[in-house]
Amino acid sequence: MLWEKIKGGMRIAALDHAASLAGLSIGQNISDARALVPGLLVLEHDADFTAHVFSEFADWHSNASPIVAVHDTMAPYGDLILDITGVAHLFGGEERMLSTLIGRLRAIGYSTEGAIADTVGAAWAFAHFDPGRIVPEAELEASLAHLPVNALRLSEAQVGGLNQMGLKTIGQLAGRDRKALQARFGATLILRLDQALGGIEERVTPRIPIAEYHAERRFAEPIGYLDDVLMTVRDLAIQLGVRLGTQALGAQSFHLFLYRVDHKVMTLSVNAGRATRDPGHIAQLFVNRSERLEGEYDAGFGIDMIRLAAGSLSPTQDVQVGAFEIDDGAEDLARLYDRMTSRLGPLAVVRSKPVDTHIPERAVKLEPVVARTTDDPNALLDPPLRPLRLLPSPEPVEVIAEVPHGPPLRMIWRRVSYRVLKASGPERIEAEWWRTGKRLAILTPPVFGEAEIAPQDHPDPAKKPVRAEPPAQHVSTLESFDPETTVRDYYVVEDESGRRFWVFRVGLYGAASPPRWYLHGFFA
Amino acid sequence: MPRPKPDLDGLRAQIAALERRPVLADGAALVSQGRQGEENDLLGLLKAPPGLLHEVFADEHRQSGTALGFTLGLARALLTQNRQALIYLQLSAEAQEIGLPYGIGFSRFGLTPDTLVIGRIGTVPELLWALEESLACRAVAGVVVDLASHPKALDFTASRRISMRAAAAGTSAFLIRYGTGREASAARLRWHVKPGVSAGQPFDASAPGNPRFAIEIEKLRLGQARQTEQHHLIVDWTENGFVSVDPLKRPLAPLRRPAAPSRPQPAALGDRLSQAS
């Protein structure tokens, strides 16, 4: 039995069959329940944890049907929806499929009920109030009519109100004036009713993206070693490559699903820079990716099925390099980037993408080489003199300079003093006024306003490692808009031994707050 | 009938093979690369053949711009039609210390921002792995590794490995290191580079001019054909590549040079006015 805090009291949130036979009910106070049943096993209910575990459990069911969703209208866990369109024949019919799925869960100790119907709403209603049924389309309305109104996924207040009016079954609602019902019980009642009867389409969001092309292998005996998994991946990649080859397709993303015997699914995704179907290359990407797993790989009690799915398909022709053609090696390069990305992480291998702005740290965006976008043609026109290296975040320097616009004469940076012999400047860079709300701010590391390099292990392949517009981050002292503090004056300075730095001044002499100096980059 | 005079270098190689040890892969590659007619001074060495491991030493971290500029100048000479890419590898934790390569600044070294792919890597073993993978790729002209620290993993054995890989694939590797200590390494060339006080702009002597490097070659293992007596050189990086300068001859007056050829104006700029009317 599980409890959670409701309105300041510890009340029962969920209980099993045995507990309900003993006379306990949901919403009961815990101390009352303990008094009724002395040997009660009481655990606190952690909703987030349950939802998480349940979603993993849901993923595992994708070995039965490609579209699996967690039904979260009523609670974030507990209800599982499988779209079995075109799948049931693999199990020998709908009846046998239902009994197989329910049976295998009951066999390991879950109390489960299920039903098959044409709409999500109806299937939910039957699974909860008339389990085990398989309702054909023609009988849907008639069968639903006998069920109580609770079966419509309504709130307690709505159910209470309906019962008060004497409307106990769904059939009684059907002939009523819809507008009157909506006025009294809210629009959700009508919505749920239509969803159950099929008047309104209810969308199911699959937890795992649907892959048109996949190859899978089931094992009579569960396997555990990572090496075995990778060997299987190689075989599957060959199968998948052949299937893609017959359609002249190549894929850019590959997802590996490892179904464990203890009802969990591990996913592993890799992306390729250009569409490919070369089995050796695909397998190598997974080998590299798995080296980055380290402790995360846990086969549990073993893996009984492996599926390799291909996504982001595009037509790819087999190219034969002729004897007299010049092979420019672009494909080799793309493969190198793939291998490096798969092992080092998508944000580790980047290229500089010029951006049309003159704010230095924003003028270059670091973009993953495997997800490259087209360059802005305006960005490269007449590049100004810029340093060879930029510090991810400018470092403050102490400067003695001529007032008001002279270059630095002396500066102290990282506790070392420099005497400036040559200098040029200033080059004034102002805030881009057309970006409202984005001032010329000093960005915090790691840089160029970019996300930090974190191993992206998110299983969701929809999240491509494409970087968004850098978020506007401000140093606290630059918050308020003041035309005098949003100006940077850049100087190229050379010290007595020839080191060349790029320093800038924020603010002007004579303003309310004294200007501050920063070092931003190194010249060659 | 007098027998033809045998090639001395060839004989030496044969004797070496008989006496000491089999010629290693990178050594064999070098013998074939000793071409005739190349300048044998230090300036000529700045266009070293591909497939070598270079070390570029700078004294301090704050000279990282100088070291990178010099290295890009070396690596730029290796770009060919079939090898268009340069790869730069850095530990991501060291970016704030020595700075990240900045794409727009490359244009001064004749490179587009696209040419240099930057790898920001977490650990030294992964960095070495990435280096070897990149060296093996036949579309890569050179790999630049920038290491602010002195990791144990990069020992003589590792550098020997890199050297062999570089020779096998014909891709050059450049290790940028900092500090005054020198560890044992299998690098064929070791450069020591310092910034030089620049000559100033032609019309503004108080402004920093072209990048100037004071270079010293500390190690040169390119076989007999490529020995040089000269060890120090001061060069400027100009639009025409490295140009040797004599530090004693400081021009007092602004340099007289022919006007730089005007750059082609981008079409988009030129068209705008005519279309507006």
PDB file of C-alpha atoms in Angstrom, chain A residues 288 291-292 294 326-330 332-333 336-337 339-344 347-355 357 359-364 366 369 372 375 378-395 413-414 416-418 421-424 445-448 450-451 453 467 492-502 522-524, chain B residues 60-70 72 81-90 92 95-109 112-122 125-127 129-130 133-140 146 176 178 194-201 204-213 263 266 268-269 272:
ATOM      1  CA  ASN A 288      32.982   4.333 -30.607  1.00  0.00           C
ATOM      2  CA  GLU A 291      33.389   3.392 -25.417  1.00  0.00           C
ATOM      3  CA  ARG A 292      31.933   6.584 -24.072  1.00  0.00           C
ATOM      4  CA  GLU A 294      31.725   3.424 -19.330  1.00  0.00           C
ATOM      5  CA  ILE A 326      39.762  12.611 -58.736  1.00  0.00           C
ATOM      6  CA  ASP A 327      38.582  11.466 -55.365  1.00  0.00           C
ATOM      7  CA  ASP A 328      38.605  14.582 -53.241  1.00  0.00           C
ATOM      8  CA  GLY A 329      38.300  12.640 -50.020  1.00  0.00           C
ATOM      9  CA  ALA A 330      35.177  14.479 -48.865  1.00  0.00           C
ATOM     10  CA  ASP A 332      36.668  10.203 -45.872  1.00  0.00           C
ATOM     11  CA  LEU A 333      36.487  13.495 -44.082  1.00  0.00           C
ATOM     12  CA  LEU A 336      36.330  10.954 -39.785  1.00  0.00           C
ATOM     13  CA  TYR A 337      33.989  13.568 -38.326  1.00  0.00           C
ATOM     14  CA  ARG A 339      33.853   8.698 -35.831  1.00  0.00           C
ATOM     15  CA  MET A 340      35.155  11.571 -33.758  1.00  0.00           C
ATOM     16  CA  THR A 341      31.666  12.806 -32.960  1.00  0.00           C
ATOM     17  CA  SER A 342      30.436   9.391 -31.982  1.00  0.00           C
ATOM     18  CA  ARG A 343      33.271   8.927 -29.548  1.00  0.00           C
ATOM     19  CA  LEU A 344      33.889  12.450 -28.276  1.00  0.00           C
ATOM     20  CA  LEU A 347      29.571  19.238 -29.274  1.00  0.00           C
ATOM     21  CA  ALA A 348      33.257  18.343 -29.233  1.00  0.00           C
ATOM     22  CA  VAL A 349      33.930  18.504 -32.946  1.00  0.00           C
ATOM     23  CA  VAL A 350      32.924  21.890 -34.232  1.00  0.00           C
ATOM     24  CA  ARG A 351      33.611  24.308 -37.012  1.00  0.00           C
ATOM     25  CA  SER A 352      33.540  28.094 -36.954  1.00  0.00           C
ATOM     26  CA  LYS A 353      30.469  29.456 -38.602  1.00  0.00           C
ATOM     27  CA  PRO A 354      30.618  33.158 -39.372  1.00  0.00           C
ATOM     28  CA  VAL A 355      27.596  35.169 -38.349  1.00  0.00           C
ATOM     29  CA  THR A 357      27.366  40.730 -36.699  1.00  0.00           C
ATOM     30  CA  ILE A 359      30.186  41.818 -31.951  1.00  0.00           C
ATOM     31  CA  PRO A 360      33.299  39.651 -31.691  1.00  0.00           C
ATOM     32  CA  GLU A 361      32.075  36.798 -29.548  1.00  0.00           C
ATOM     33  CA  ARG A 362      28.878  36.516 -31.525  1.00  0.00           C
ATOM     34  CA  ALA A 363      30.477  36.816 -34.947  1.00  0.00           C
ATOM     35  CA  VAL A 364      31.590  33.211 -34.882  1.00  0.00           C
ATOM     36  CA  LEU A 366      30.758  26.993 -33.090  1.00  0.00           C
ATOM     37  CA  VAL A 369      30.469  19.492 -38.112  1.00  0.00           C
ATOM     38  CA  ARG A 372      26.257  21.833 -40.486  1.00  0.00           C
ATOM     39  CA  ASP A 375      26.652  29.951 -44.145  1.00  0.00           C
ATOM     40  CA  ASN A 378      26.681  38.438 -45.657  1.00  0.00           C
ATOM     41  CA  ALA A 379      28.845  37.257 -42.801  1.00  0.00           C
ATOM     42  CA  LEU A 380      32.142  37.010 -44.621  1.00  0.00           C
ATOM     43  CA  LEU A 381      32.166  40.335 -46.443  1.00  0.00           C
ATOM     44  CA  ASP A 382      35.343  42.182 -45.708  1.00  0.00           C
ATOM     45  CA  PRO A 383      36.395  40.752 -42.365  1.00  0.00           C
ATOM     46  CA  PRO A 384      38.059  43.308 -40.101  1.00  0.00           C
ATOM     47  CA  LEU A 385      41.378  42.738 -38.364  1.00  0.00           C
ATOM     48  CA  ARG A 386      40.670  40.164 -35.712  1.00  0.00           C
ATOM     49  CA  PRO A 387      42.864  38.195 -33.320  1.00  0.00           C
ATOM     50  CA  LEU A 388      43.834  34.609 -33.933  1.00  0.00           C
ATOM     51  CA  ARG A 389      42.592  33.468 -30.566  1.00  0.00           C
ATOM     52  CA  LEU A 390      39.751  34.706 -28.462  1.00  0.00           C
ATOM     53  CA  LEU A 391      39.372  34.118 -24.760  1.00  0.00           C
ATOM     54  CA  PRO A 392      36.042  32.417 -24.098  1.00  0.00           C
ATOM     55  CA  SER A 393      35.296  35.078 -21.536  1.00  0.00           C
ATOM     56  CA  PRO A 394      37.216  38.344 -21.493  1.00  0.00           C
ATOM     57  CA  GLU A 395      39.501  38.779 -18.510  1.00  0.00           C
ATOM     58  CA  TRP A 413      46.977  41.030 -16.724  1.00  0.00           C
ATOM     59  CA  ARG A 414      47.142  37.801 -14.739  1.00  0.00           C
ATOM     60  CA  VAL A 416      52.005  40.418 -14.790  1.00  0.00           C
ATOM     61  CA  SER A 417      52.749  43.967 -15.855  1.00  0.00           C
ATOM     62  CA  TYR A 418      53.138  44.869 -19.520  1.00  0.00           C
ATOM     63  CA  LEU A 421      55.033  50.086 -27.109  1.00  0.00           C
ATOM     64  CA  LYS A 422      52.759  50.006 -30.092  1.00  0.00           C
ATOM     65  CA  ALA A 423      49.032  50.329 -30.224  1.00  0.00           C
ATOM     66  CA  SER A 424      46.297  51.037 -32.707  1.00  0.00           C
ATOM     67  CA  PRO A 445      32.178  30.895 -20.317  1.00  0.00           C
ATOM     68  CA  PRO A 446      32.398  28.570 -22.165  1.00  0.00           C
ATOM     69  CA  VAL A 447      31.902  30.707 -25.062  1.00  0.00           C
ATOM     70  CA  PHE A 448      30.702  32.513 -27.939  1.00  0.00           C
ATOM     71  CA  GLU A 450      27.377  28.486 -26.669  1.00  0.00           C
ATOM     72  CA  ALA A 451      26.231  25.580 -24.665  1.00  0.00           C
ATOM     73  CA  ILE A 453      30.289  20.551 -23.843  1.00  0.00           C
ATOM     74  CA  ARG A 467      22.712  24.901 -31.296  1.00  0.00           C
ATOM     75  CA  VAL A 492      45.448  46.260 -30.656  1.00  0.00           C
ATOM     76  CA  VAL A 493      48.435  46.596 -28.362  1.00  0.00           C
ATOM     77  CA  GLU A 494      51.959  45.241 -28.624  1.00  0.00           C
ATOM     78  CA  ASP A 495      54.238  45.063 -25.627  1.00  0.00           C
ATOM     79  CA  GLU A 496      57.983  45.479 -25.497  1.00  0.00           C
ATOM     80  CA  SER A 497      58.723  41.868 -26.343  1.00  0.00           C
ATOM     81  CA  GLY A 498      56.294  41.756 -29.233  1.00  0.00           C
ATOM     82  CA  ARG A 499      53.296  40.031 -27.703  1.00  0.00           C
ATOM     83  CA  ARG A 500      50.155  41.337 -29.357  1.00  0.00           C
ATOM     84  CA  PHE A 501      46.897  41.522 -27.436  1.00  0.00           C
ATOM     85  CA  TRP A 502      43.396  42.678 -28.108  1.00  0.00           C
ATOM     86  CA  PHE A 522      45.724  37.242 -28.795  1.00  0.00           C
ATOM     87  CA  PHE A 523      47.151  38.151 -32.158  1.00  0.00           C
ATOM     88  CA  ALA A 524      49.855  36.154 -33.798  1.00  0.00           C
TER      89      ALA A 524
ATOM     90  CA  GLU B  60      54.706  30.950 -22.005  1.00  0.00           C
ATOM     91  CA  HIS B  61      50.989  30.475 -22.278  1.00  0.00           C
ATOM     92  CA  ARG B  62      50.510  34.122 -23.108  1.00  0.00           C
ATOM     93  CA  GLN B  63      52.418  33.583 -26.340  1.00  0.00           C
ATOM     94  CA  SER B  64      49.767  31.157 -27.526  1.00  0.00           C
ATOM     95  CA  GLY B  65      48.745  33.501 -30.330  1.00  0.00           C
ATOM     96  CA  THR B  66      52.295  33.572 -31.649  1.00  0.00           C
ATOM     97  CA  ALA B  67      52.611  29.802 -31.520  1.00  0.00           C
ATOM     98  CA  LEU B  68      49.317  29.253 -33.306  1.00  0.00           C
ATOM     99  CA  GLY B  69      50.081  31.862 -35.936  1.00  0.00           C
ATOM    100  CA  PHE B  70      53.440  30.312 -36.735  1.00  0.00           C
ATOM    101  CA  LEU B  72      49.142  27.917 -39.166  1.00  0.00           C
ATOM    102  CA  GLN B  81      43.626  20.058 -53.770  1.00  0.00           C
ATOM    103  CA  ASN B  82      43.067  16.650 -52.234  1.00  0.00           C
ATOM    104  CA  ARG B  83      43.850  17.660 -48.690  1.00  0.00           C
ATOM    105  CA  GLN B  84      41.694  20.623 -47.814  1.00  0.00           C
ATOM    106  CA  ALA B  85      41.140  20.279 -44.100  1.00  0.00           C
ATOM    107  CA  LEU B  86      43.127  21.216 -41.028  1.00  0.00           C
ATOM    108  CA  ILE B  87      42.151  19.879 -37.650  1.00  0.00           C
ATOM    109  CA  TYR B  88      42.872  21.613 -34.395  1.00  0.00           C
ATOM    110  CA  LEU B  89      42.628  19.705 -31.126  1.00  0.00           C
ATOM    111  CA  GLN B  90      42.545  21.215 -27.699  1.00  0.00           C
ATOM    112  CA  SER B  92      38.334  21.920 -23.503  1.00  0.00           C
ATOM    113  CA  ALA B  95      40.381  27.059 -23.616  1.00  0.00           C
ATOM    114  CA  GLN B  96      40.240  29.908 -21.140  1.00  0.00           C
ATOM    115  CA  GLU B  97      43.940  29.674 -20.406  1.00  0.00           C
ATOM    116  CA  ILE B  98      45.262  29.832 -23.939  1.00  0.00           C
ATOM    117  CA  GLY B  99      42.215  30.982 -25.861  1.00  0.00           C
ATOM    118  CA  LEU B 100      40.109  29.382 -28.577  1.00  0.00           C
ATOM    119  CA  PRO B 101      41.005  29.774 -32.248  1.00  0.00           C
ATOM    120  CA  TYR B 102      38.868  32.554 -33.643  1.00  0.00           C
ATOM    121  CA  GLY B 103      37.547  31.925 -37.148  1.00  0.00           C
ATOM    122  CA  ILE B 104      37.588  35.480 -38.445  1.00  0.00           C
ATOM    123  CA  GLY B 105      41.220  35.921 -37.478  1.00  0.00           C
ATOM    124  CA  PHE B 106      42.254  33.069 -39.801  1.00  0.00           C
ATOM    125  CA  SER B 107      41.738  35.203 -42.871  1.00  0.00           C
ATOM    126  CA  ARG B 108      45.034  36.917 -42.157  1.00  0.00           C
ATOM    127  CA  PHE B 109      46.700  33.537 -42.546  1.00  0.00           C
ATOM    128  CA  THR B 112      38.714  30.549 -44.256  1.00  0.00           C
ATOM    129  CA  PRO B 113      36.977  29.937 -40.939  1.00  0.00           C
ATOM    130  CA  ASP B 114      35.742  26.685 -42.436  1.00  0.00           C
ATOM    131  CA  THR B 115      39.160  25.189 -43.062  1.00  0.00           C
ATOM    132  CA  LEU B 116      40.034  24.593 -39.450  1.00  0.00           C
ATOM    133  CA  VAL B 117      37.835  22.124 -37.635  1.00  0.00           C
ATOM    134  CA  ILE B 118      38.138  22.490 -33.885  1.00  0.00           C
ATOM    135  CA  GLY B 119      38.052  19.528 -31.555  1.00  0.00           C
ATOM    136  CA  ARG B 120      37.380  20.375 -27.920  1.00  0.00           C
ATOM    137  CA  ILE B 121      38.245  17.235 -26.077  1.00  0.00           C
ATOM    138  CA  GLY B 122      37.899  16.149 -22.483  1.00  0.00           C
ATOM    139  CA  PRO B 125      43.873   9.721 -24.131  1.00  0.00           C
ATOM    140  CA  GLU B 126      40.869  10.801 -26.176  1.00  0.00           C
ATOM    141  CA  LEU B 127      42.931  13.610 -27.632  1.00  0.00           C
ATOM    142  CA  TRP B 129      42.984   8.900 -30.189  1.00  0.00           C
ATOM    143  CA  ALA B 130      41.485  11.794 -32.136  1.00  0.00           C
ATOM    144  CA  GLU B 133      42.299   9.038 -36.322  1.00  0.00           C
ATOM    145  CA  SER B 134      42.728  12.416 -37.987  1.00  0.00           C
ATOM    146  CA  LEU B 135      46.229  11.596 -39.169  1.00  0.00           C
ATOM    147  CA  ALA B 136      44.956   8.457 -40.844  1.00  0.00           C
ATOM    148  CA  CYS B 137      42.414  10.385 -42.907  1.00  0.00           C
ATOM    149  CA  ARG B 138      43.709  11.092 -46.386  1.00  0.00           C
ATOM    150  CA  ALA B 139      41.710  14.307 -46.783  1.00  0.00           C
ATOM    151  CA  VAL B 140      43.392  15.997 -43.825  1.00  0.00           C
ATOM    152  CA  ASP B 146      47.561  22.516 -28.606  1.00  0.00           C
ATOM    153  CA  ILE B 176      52.178  23.163 -29.791  1.00  0.00           C
ATOM    154  CA  TYR B 178      54.607  25.625 -23.802  1.00  0.00           C
ATOM    155  CA  LYS B 194      59.042  33.884 -29.839  1.00  0.00           C
ATOM    156  CA  PRO B 195      57.146  36.998 -30.809  1.00  0.00           C
ATOM    157  CA  GLY B 196      59.205  39.800 -32.324  1.00  0.00           C
ATOM    158  CA  VAL B 197      58.614  43.514 -32.080  1.00  0.00           C
ATOM    159  CA  SER B 198      56.838  44.273 -35.298  1.00  0.00           C
ATOM    160  CA  ALA B 199      57.945  46.836 -37.845  1.00  0.00           C
ATOM    161  CA  GLY B 200      54.847  48.978 -37.586  1.00  0.00           C
ATOM    162  CA  GLN B 201      52.401  49.931 -40.246  1.00  0.00           C
ATOM    163  CA  ASP B 204      51.810  54.612 -38.748  1.00  0.00           C
ATOM    164  CA  ALA B 205      54.989  53.452 -37.093  1.00  0.00           C
ATOM    165  CA  SER B 206      53.342  53.344 -33.676  1.00  0.00           C
ATOM    166  CA  ALA B 207      50.768  50.739 -34.710  1.00  0.00           C
ATOM    167  CA  PRO B 208      51.474  46.996 -34.615  1.00  0.00           C
ATOM    168  CA  GLY B 209      52.368  45.753 -38.060  1.00  0.00           C
ATOM    169  CA  ASN B 210      52.636  42.327 -39.630  1.00  0.00           C
ATOM    170  CA  PRO B 211      53.153  39.465 -37.178  1.00  0.00           C
ATOM    171  CA  ARG B 212      56.849  38.904 -36.584  1.00  0.00           C
ATOM    172  CA  PHE B 213      58.346  35.677 -35.299  1.00  0.00           C
ATOM    173  CA  ARG B 263      41.030  43.439 -53.327  1.00  0.00           C
ATOM    174  CA  PRO B 266      32.277  41.776 -53.313  1.00  0.00           C
ATOM    175  CA  ALA B 268      26.812  42.415 -53.519  1.00  0.00           C
ATOM    176  CA  LEU B 269      28.287  45.752 -52.545  1.00  0.00           C
ATOM    177  CA  ARG B 272      23.465  47.748 -54.557  1.00  0.00           C
TER     178      ARG B 272
END
